[in-house]
Amino acid sequence: MSKKRVLSGIQPTSDSFHLGNYLGAVKQWVDLQETHDAFYCIVDLHALTVETDPKLLRKRTLTSAAQLLALGISPEKSTLFVQSQVPQHNQLGWIMECMAGFGEASRMTQFKDKSSKAGADAARVGLFTYPMLMAGDILLYQTNLVPVGEDQRQHIELTRDIAGRFNSKYGETFAIPEGFILKQGAKIFDIQDPTAKMSKSSGSGAGLIDILDTPEVNAKKFKSAVTDAGREVKFDLVEKPGISNLLTIHAALSGKSIADLENEFAGKGYGDFKGAVAEVVVEYFRPIRAHALELLQDEAHLISILHKGSEKARSVAQITVDKAYKNLGIVL
Ligand code: AQP
């Protein structure tokens, strides 16, 4: 039996991935490439939906590639590519825009959140149509599984709705994808404000853990992470959101269960626990950071890996574009 297909993407919109990106998404990408036919892309076209500096976009695209490789994505096992190098994304993206209703697109909470921050007039049309481009990203590859964080659940639902509607109207064209969203770790919270998602564009820098930051900076941030009332290290999302977030992070990186961690820290204070979380995180990312920085020394090598992946992605994507065009009555 052929392997099921996985696709996911990440935006090159920051100088480093943050801990939420890794635990919510990329960590699963690494595992899934062992058992699935995996396609992972750096979604630079999505990055254009907000103000971008050309030099930074280039640098961040290469830094994203270096981080993905250092985190364990293997170009032998996965197809690692850049979205803009596969023009079929734009082709199918337009079809998706023409299939989606204005009403359903208007219900996307991510657009509402992001556009309300900048003011609706300042938001770009591309920010509004982003979920349709994302639907195209997914459906192009006849994807079965999409490993993402909780914040993408609504976009996956929209993708499924559009695909189902297209198939029933124009004939079987797309595989209907499913989201692969963890029960624990699908939403990592800001360590200064554990009621808010860890995110590069909101909250204070102090609550955001960038995996390429120095061990010293990250250790310091964890030691001043916000905790909760009481003294007990116990998982309780309502009463102890700060400690619960730190437990989730420790467990995901150390491989220990939450129950074991609660026992290990029984009778110890929050200070000891935060020190232990700091150490687990810093030691986990120390070699990854070094590897990513080393890979960044050879841009030509990174670019050649991406070109190879994009070439393969184009050939797979073209098959779906042809099928969709043909079913729509477009003369090929
Ligand atoms: N806090 C999070 N917890 C779990 N998963 C998360 N993801 C993002 N934040 C968290 C997941 O990371 C993947 C890549 O998402 P992206 O390309 O949208 O990354 P981002 O732009 O870096 O995410 P941010 O920080 O949340 O950006 P802004 O502030 O612009 O909204 C996705 O699978 C996502 O679910």
Short mmCIF file of C-alpha atoms and ligand atoms in Angstrom, two decimals:
data_model
loop_
_atom_site.label_atom_id
_atom_site.label_comp_id
_atom_site.label_asym_id
_atom_site.label_seq_id
_atom_site.Cartn_x
_atom_site.Cartn_y
_atom_site.Cartn_z
CA MET A 1 0.00 0.00 0.00
CA SER A 2 1.34 3.44 -0.83
CA LYS A 3 2.13 5.76 2.03
CA LYS A 4 -0.36 8.41 3.06
CA ARG A 5 0.57 11.93 2.16
CA VAL A 6 1.35 14.66 4.69
CA LEU A 7 1.69 18.36 3.96
CA SER A 8 2.37 21.34 6.17
CA GLY A 9 3.94 24.78 5.90
CA ILE A 10 5.59 27.46 7.96
CA GLN A 11 5.94 31.17 7.28
CA PRO A 12 9.37 32.80 6.99
CA THR A 13 8.23 35.77 9.03
CA SER A 14 10.65 35.72 11.92
CA ASP A 15 14.39 35.42 12.55
CA SER A 16 13.70 32.22 14.45
CA PHE A 17 10.92 29.69 14.90
CA HIS A 18 9.43 29.87 18.37
CA LEU A 19 8.75 27.04 20.76
CA GLY A 20 5.06 26.98 19.75
CA ASN A 21 5.94 26.44 16.09
CA TYR A 22 8.20 23.55 17.04
CA LEU A 23 5.99 21.78 19.59
CA GLY A 24 2.71 22.45 17.80
CA ALA A 25 3.89 21.56 14.32
CA VAL A 26 7.50 20.89 13.28
CA LYS A 27 8.16 18.19 15.89
CA GLN A 28 5.30 16.18 14.36
CA TRP A 29 6.65 16.85 10.87
CA VAL A 30 9.89 15.12 11.84
CA ASP A 31 8.07 12.06 13.19
CA LEU A 32 5.64 11.81 10.29
CA GLN A 33 8.35 11.78 7.62
CA GLU A 34 9.25 8.27 8.89
CA THR A 35 5.86 6.81 8.07
CA HIS A 36 4.34 9.13 5.46
CA ASP A 37 5.09 10.66 2.10
CA ALA A 38 5.84 14.09 3.50
CA PHE A 39 5.76 17.48 1.77
CA TYR A 40 6.88 20.46 3.86
CA CYS A 41 7.00 23.99 2.55
CA ILE A 42 8.25 27.39 3.55
CA VAL A 43 5.20 29.45 2.72
CA ASP A 44 6.78 32.70 1.59
CA LEU A 45 3.69 33.80 -0.38
CA HIS A 46 1.74 33.76 2.89
CA ALA A 47 4.45 35.93 4.42
CA LEU A 48 3.56 38.67 1.89
CA THR A 49 0.17 39.16 3.54
CA VAL A 50 1.84 41.47 6.04
CA GLU A 51 4.45 44.20 5.54
CA THR A 52 7.73 42.58 4.44
CA ASP A 53 11.27 43.78 3.93
CA PRO A 54 12.83 42.06 0.86
CA LYS A 55 16.21 41.51 2.54
CA LEU A 56 14.55 40.04 5.60
CA LEU A 57 12.25 37.79 3.58
CA ARG A 58 15.24 36.27 1.79
CA LYS A 59 17.21 35.85 5.00
CA ARG A 60 14.26 34.37 6.86
CA THR A 61 13.44 31.93 4.06
CA LEU A 62 16.99 30.54 4.25
CA THR A 63 16.94 30.60 8.06
CA SER A 64 13.67 28.63 7.97
CA ALA A 65 15.28 26.02 5.73
CA ALA A 66 18.33 25.78 8.00
CA GLN A 67 16.13 25.37 11.08
CA LEU A 68 13.96 22.69 9.48
CA LEU A 69 17.05 20.70 8.51
CA ALA A 70 18.65 21.17 11.93
CA LEU A 71 15.41 20.12 13.64
CA GLY A 72 15.48 16.84 11.74
CA ILE A 73 13.66 17.25 8.43
CA SER A 74 15.61 15.09 6.01
CA PRO A 75 15.61 16.04 2.32
CA GLU A 76 15.97 12.33 1.55
CA LYS A 77 12.80 11.44 3.44
CA SER A 78 10.71 14.57 2.85
CA THR A 79 10.09 16.94 -0.03
CA LEU A 80 11.24 20.26 1.42
CA PHE A 81 10.45 23.24 -0.80
CA VAL A 82 9.56 26.90 -1.12
CA GLN A 83 5.95 27.73 -1.96
CA SER A 84 6.74 30.51 -4.46
CA GLN A 85 8.93 28.13 -6.48
CA VAL A 86 5.84 26.06 -7.22
CA PRO A 87 3.51 28.38 -9.21
CA GLN A 88 0.75 25.77 -9.08
CA HIS A 89 0.03 27.12 -5.57
CA ASN A 90 -1.12 30.39 -7.13
CA GLN A 91 -3.09 28.55 -9.79
CA LEU A 92 -5.04 26.43 -7.36
CA GLY A 93 -5.26 29.30 -4.87
CA TRP A 94 -7.32 31.26 -7.38
CA ILE A 95 -9.64 28.29 -7.94
CA MET A 96 -10.10 28.06 -4.16
CA GLU A 97 -10.97 31.76 -3.98
CA CYS A 98 -13.61 31.17 -6.61
CA MET A 99 -15.04 28.22 -4.65
CA ALA A 100 -15.19 29.88 -1.23
CA GLY A 101 -18.11 32.01 -0.17
CA PHE A 102 -17.42 35.55 1.03
CA GLY A 103 -19.46 34.75 4.14
CA GLU A 104 -17.50 31.66 5.09
CA ALA A 105 -14.20 33.44 4.45
CA SER A 106 -15.38 36.31 6.65
CA ARG A 107 -15.86 33.93 9.56
CA MET A 108 -12.15 33.07 9.81
CA THR A 109 -11.11 34.13 13.29
CA GLN A 110 -7.43 34.52 12.43
CA PHE A 111 -8.29 37.21 9.88
CA LYS A 112 -10.59 38.91 12.36
CA ASP A 113 -7.87 38.91 15.05
CA LYS A 114 -5.07 40.04 12.80
CA SER A 115 -7.04 42.68 10.92
CA SER A 116 -8.47 44.13 14.10
CA LYS A 117 -4.95 44.71 15.41
CA ALA A 118 -3.86 46.77 12.42
CA GLY A 119 -7.31 48.20 11.68
CA ALA A 120 -9.48 46.70 8.92
CA ASP A 121 -8.47 49.39 6.40
CA ALA A 122 -4.78 48.62 6.82
CA ALA A 123 -5.24 44.85 6.36
CA ARG A 124 -4.26 43.52 2.96
CA VAL A 125 -6.67 41.66 0.70
CA GLY A 126 -4.12 38.81 0.76
CA LEU A 127 -4.59 38.48 4.51
CA PHE A 128 -8.29 37.89 3.86
CA THR A 129 -7.70 35.36 1.08
CA TYR A 130 -4.87 33.60 2.96
CA PRO A 131 -7.06 30.60 4.00
CA MET A 132 -7.97 29.96 0.36
CA LEU A 133 -4.30 29.95 -0.68
CA MET A 134 -3.71 27.59 2.24
CA ALA A 135 -6.52 25.34 1.03
CA GLY A 136 -4.79 25.26 -2.36
CA ASP A 137 -1.44 24.43 -0.67
CA ILE A 138 -3.02 21.40 0.95
CA LEU A 139 -5.25 20.12 -1.85
CA LEU A 140 -2.53 20.39 -4.53
CA TYR A 141 -0.76 17.38 -3.07
CA GLN A 142 -3.80 15.12 -2.52
CA THR A 143 -2.92 15.44 1.15
CA ASN A 144 -4.33 13.07 3.75
CA LEU A 145 -2.91 14.61 6.91
CA VAL A 146 -1.98 18.17 7.90
CA PRO A 147 0.08 18.49 11.10
CA VAL A 148 -0.57 21.96 12.53
CA GLY A 149 -1.19 23.77 15.80
CA GLU A 150 -4.64 24.40 17.23
CA ASP A 151 -4.78 27.91 15.68
CA GLN A 152 -5.07 26.36 12.20
CA ARG A 153 -8.05 24.10 12.96
CA GLN A 154 -10.59 26.45 11.38
CA HIS A 155 -8.54 26.79 8.18
CA ILE A 156 -8.35 23.00 7.84
CA GLU A 157 -12.13 22.79 8.26
CA LEU A 158 -12.57 25.38 5.50
CA THR A 159 -10.22 23.38 3.26
CA ARG A 160 -12.28 20.24 3.84
CA ASP A 161 -15.51 22.08 3.09
CA ILE A 162 -14.20 23.55 -0.17
CA ALA A 163 -12.73 20.20 -1.28
CA GLY A 164 -15.99 18.34 -0.56
CA ARG A 165 -18.04 20.95 -2.38
CA PHE A 166 -15.71 20.92 -5.40
CA ASN A 167 -15.74 17.12 -5.57
CA SER A 168 -19.50 16.87 -5.47
CA LYS A 169 -20.01 19.63 -8.02
CA TYR A 170 -17.23 18.91 -10.52
CA GLY A 171 -16.37 15.27 -9.85
CA GLU A 172 -13.82 13.57 -7.61
CA THR A 173 -10.73 15.80 -7.74
CA PHE A 174 -9.21 16.24 -4.28
CA ALA A 175 -8.43 13.96 -1.36
CA ILE A 176 -10.21 15.27 1.73
CA PRO A 177 -7.48 16.09 4.26
CA GLU A 178 -7.59 15.71 8.01
CA GLY A 179 -5.88 17.91 10.54
CA PHE A 180 -3.28 16.27 12.76
CA ILE A 181 -3.55 18.34 15.90
CA LEU A 182 -2.03 17.13 19.16
CA LYS A 183 -4.14 16.74 22.29
CA GLN A 184 -1.26 18.04 24.41
CA GLY A 185 0.99 20.78 23.01
CA ALA A 186 -1.17 21.97 20.12
CA LYS A 187 -1.25 25.36 21.77
CA ILE A 188 1.83 26.58 23.60
CA PHE A 189 1.16 29.69 25.63
CA ASP A 190 3.18 32.84 26.17
CA ILE A 191 5.31 32.24 29.29
CA GLN A 192 4.55 35.75 30.59
CA ASP A 193 0.84 35.57 29.77
CA PRO A 194 -0.28 31.94 29.86
CA THR A 195 -3.77 32.85 28.67
CA ALA A 196 -2.40 33.98 25.27
CA LYS A 197 -0.94 31.83 22.49
CA MET A 198 2.84 32.05 22.18
CA SER A 199 3.15 34.12 19.05
CA LYS A 200 5.75 36.31 17.43
CA SER A 201 3.33 39.14 16.78
CA SER A 202 1.59 39.50 20.11
CA GLY A 203 2.60 39.59 23.72
CA SER A 204 5.89 40.81 25.05
CA GLY A 205 9.20 39.45 23.79
CA ALA A 206 9.77 38.15 27.30
CA GLY A 207 7.04 35.54 26.90
CA LEU A 208 8.27 34.25 23.53
CA ILE A 209 10.95 31.56 23.30
CA ASP A 210 12.85 31.67 20.02
CA ILE A 211 14.74 28.47 19.37
CA LEU A 212 17.71 30.32 17.83
CA ASP A 213 18.10 32.65 20.80
CA THR A 214 21.18 32.06 22.93
CA PRO A 215 20.94 29.55 25.80
CA GLU A 216 21.56 32.43 28.23
CA VAL A 217 18.64 34.51 26.94
CA ASN A 218 16.23 31.58 26.98
CA ALA A 219 17.32 30.33 30.42
CA LYS A 220 16.73 33.80 31.82
CA LYS A 221 13.27 34.00 30.25
CA PHE A 222 12.22 30.68 31.78
CA LYS A 223 13.52 31.65 35.19
CA SER A 224 11.26 34.70 35.12
CA ALA A 225 8.24 32.89 33.63
CA VAL A 226 4.93 33.78 35.24
CA THR A 227 3.62 31.18 37.67
CA ASP A 228 0.36 30.83 39.56
CA ALA A 229 -1.04 31.03 43.06
CA GLY A 230 -0.04 28.21 45.43
CA ARG A 231 3.22 26.25 45.52
CA GLU A 232 2.35 22.89 44.02
CA VAL A 233 3.63 21.81 40.59
CA LYS A 234 0.38 20.39 39.25
CA PHE A 235 -1.30 20.32 35.84
CA ASP A 236 -4.49 22.37 36.06
CA LEU A 237 -5.34 24.53 33.06
CA VAL A 238 -7.91 26.61 34.94
CA GLU A 239 -6.18 27.23 38.27
CA LYS A 240 -2.57 26.93 37.11
CA PRO A 241 -2.24 27.91 33.43
CA GLY A 242 1.38 29.05 33.81
CA ILE A 243 2.60 25.86 35.50
CA SER A 244 0.52 23.71 33.14
CA ASN A 245 2.15 25.37 30.13
CA LEU A 246 5.62 24.77 31.59
CA LEU A 247 4.71 21.14 32.35
CA THR A 248 3.55 20.67 28.74
CA ILE A 249 6.82 22.11 27.44
CA HIS A 250 9.00 20.01 29.76
CA ALA A 251 7.08 16.81 28.98
CA ALA A 252 7.23 17.35 25.21
CA LEU A 253 10.99 17.88 25.23
CA SER A 254 12.10 15.48 27.98
CA GLY A 255 9.74 12.67 26.97
CA LYS A 256 8.57 12.34 30.59
CA SER A 257 4.88 12.14 31.40
CA ILE A 258 3.12 15.01 33.16
CA ALA A 259 2.27 12.64 36.05
CA ASP A 260 5.96 11.71 36.46
CA LEU A 261 6.93 15.38 36.45
CA GLU A 262 4.30 16.18 39.10
CA ASN A 263 5.81 13.43 41.28
CA GLU A 264 9.38 14.51 40.60
CA PHE A 265 8.61 18.07 41.72
CA ALA A 266 6.29 17.23 44.62
CA GLY A 267 7.35 19.28 47.63
CA LYS A 268 9.72 21.44 45.57
CA GLY A 269 8.99 25.08 44.83
CA TYR A 270 8.18 26.79 41.55
CA GLY A 271 11.74 28.17 41.40
CA ASP A 272 13.30 24.68 41.21
CA PHE A 273 10.77 23.64 38.60
CA LYS A 274 11.37 26.68 36.39
CA GLY A 275 15.12 26.06 36.60
CA ALA A 276 14.55 22.48 35.44
CA VAL A 277 12.35 23.58 32.52
CA ALA A 278 15.00 26.13 31.51
CA GLU A 279 17.65 23.43 31.48
CA VAL A 280 15.59 20.96 29.45
CA VAL A 281 14.76 23.59 26.81
CA VAL A 282 18.26 25.04 26.59
CA GLU A 283 19.98 21.66 26.32
CA TYR A 284 17.46 20.41 23.76
CA PHE A 285 18.01 23.34 21.42
CA ARG A 286 21.75 23.92 22.02
CA PRO A 287 22.96 21.47 19.31
CA ILE A 288 20.06 22.36 16.99
CA ARG A 289 20.94 26.05 17.15
CA ALA A 290 24.61 25.30 16.46
CA HIS A 291 23.68 23.08 13.50
CA ALA A 292 21.31 25.67 12.02
CA LEU A 293 23.94 28.43 12.31
CA GLU A 294 26.46 26.16 10.60
CA LEU A 295 24.06 25.35 7.75
CA LEU A 296 23.51 29.06 7.22
CA GLN A 297 27.18 29.45 6.34
CA ASP A 298 26.54 27.72 3.02
CA GLU A 299 23.60 29.41 1.31
CA ALA A 300 24.24 27.72 -2.04
CA HIS A 301 23.84 24.32 -0.43
CA LEU A 302 20.55 25.33 1.25
CA ILE A 303 19.23 26.78 -2.01
CA SER A 304 20.12 23.63 -3.93
CA ILE A 305 18.19 21.48 -1.42
CA LEU A 306 15.17 23.77 -1.82
CA HIS A 307 15.40 23.75 -5.63
CA LYS A 308 15.42 19.97 -5.68
CA GLY A 309 12.38 19.81 -3.41
CA SER A 310 10.53 22.45 -5.42
CA GLU A 311 11.17 20.55 -8.66
CA LYS A 312 9.58 17.42 -7.21
CA ALA A 313 6.70 19.42 -5.72
CA ARG A 314 5.98 21.05 -9.11
CA SER A 315 5.64 17.71 -10.83
CA VAL A 316 3.21 16.38 -8.21
CA ALA A 317 1.24 19.64 -8.06
CA GLN A 318 0.80 19.86 -11.82
CA ILE A 319 -1.16 16.61 -11.87
CA THR A 320 -3.76 18.10 -9.51
CA VAL A 321 -3.96 21.41 -11.38
CA ASP A 322 -4.59 19.54 -14.64
CA LYS A 323 -7.28 17.43 -12.99
CA ALA A 324 -9.01 20.45 -11.42
CA TYR A 325 -8.81 22.49 -14.64
CA LYS A 326 -10.14 19.60 -16.72
CA ASN A 327 -13.05 19.01 -14.33
CA LEU A 328 -13.87 22.72 -14.42
CA GLY A 329 -14.05 22.66 -18.20
CA ILE A 330 -10.87 24.62 -18.79
CA VAL A 331 -9.37 23.70 -22.19
CA LEU A 332 -5.96 22.11 -21.64
N1 AQP B 1 1.70 28.90 20.19
C1 AQP B 1 1.61 27.88 19.35
N2 AQP B 1 1.39 26.65 19.81
C2 AQP B 1 1.31 25.59 18.97
N3 AQP B 1 1.47 25.69 17.63
C3 AQP B 1 1.69 26.90 17.11
N4 AQP B 1 1.88 27.34 15.85
C4 AQP B 1 2.09 28.70 15.86
N5 AQP B 1 2.01 29.15 17.13
C5 AQP B 1 1.77 28.07 17.93
C6 AQP B 1 1.91 26.46 14.67
O1 AQP B 1 3.13 26.68 13.99
C7 AQP B 1 2.94 26.37 12.61
C8 AQP B 1 3.53 27.46 11.75
O2 AQP B 1 2.66 28.57 11.85
P1 AQP B 1 2.88 29.94 11.17
O3 AQP B 1 3.65 29.79 9.93
O4 AQP B 1 1.58 30.67 11.17
O5 AQP B 1 3.82 30.52 12.25
P2 AQP B 1 3.89 31.86 12.87
O6 AQP B 1 3.45 32.87 11.86
O7 AQP B 1 5.26 31.92 13.41
O8 AQP B 1 2.85 31.76 14.05
P3 AQP B 1 2.61 32.92 15.04
O9 AQP B 1 3.76 33.19 15.89
O10 AQP B 1 1.32 32.57 15.69
O11 AQP B 1 2.44 34.13 14.08
P4 AQP B 1 1.47 35.29 14.17
O12 AQP B 1 1.80 36.01 15.41
O13 AQP B 1 1.77 36.07 12.93
O14 AQP B 1 0.10 34.70 14.20
C9 AQP B 1 1.44 26.20 12.41
O15 AQP B 1 1.12 24.83 12.30
C10 AQP B 1 0.84 26.80 13.66
O16 AQP B 1 -0.39 26.19 13.99
#
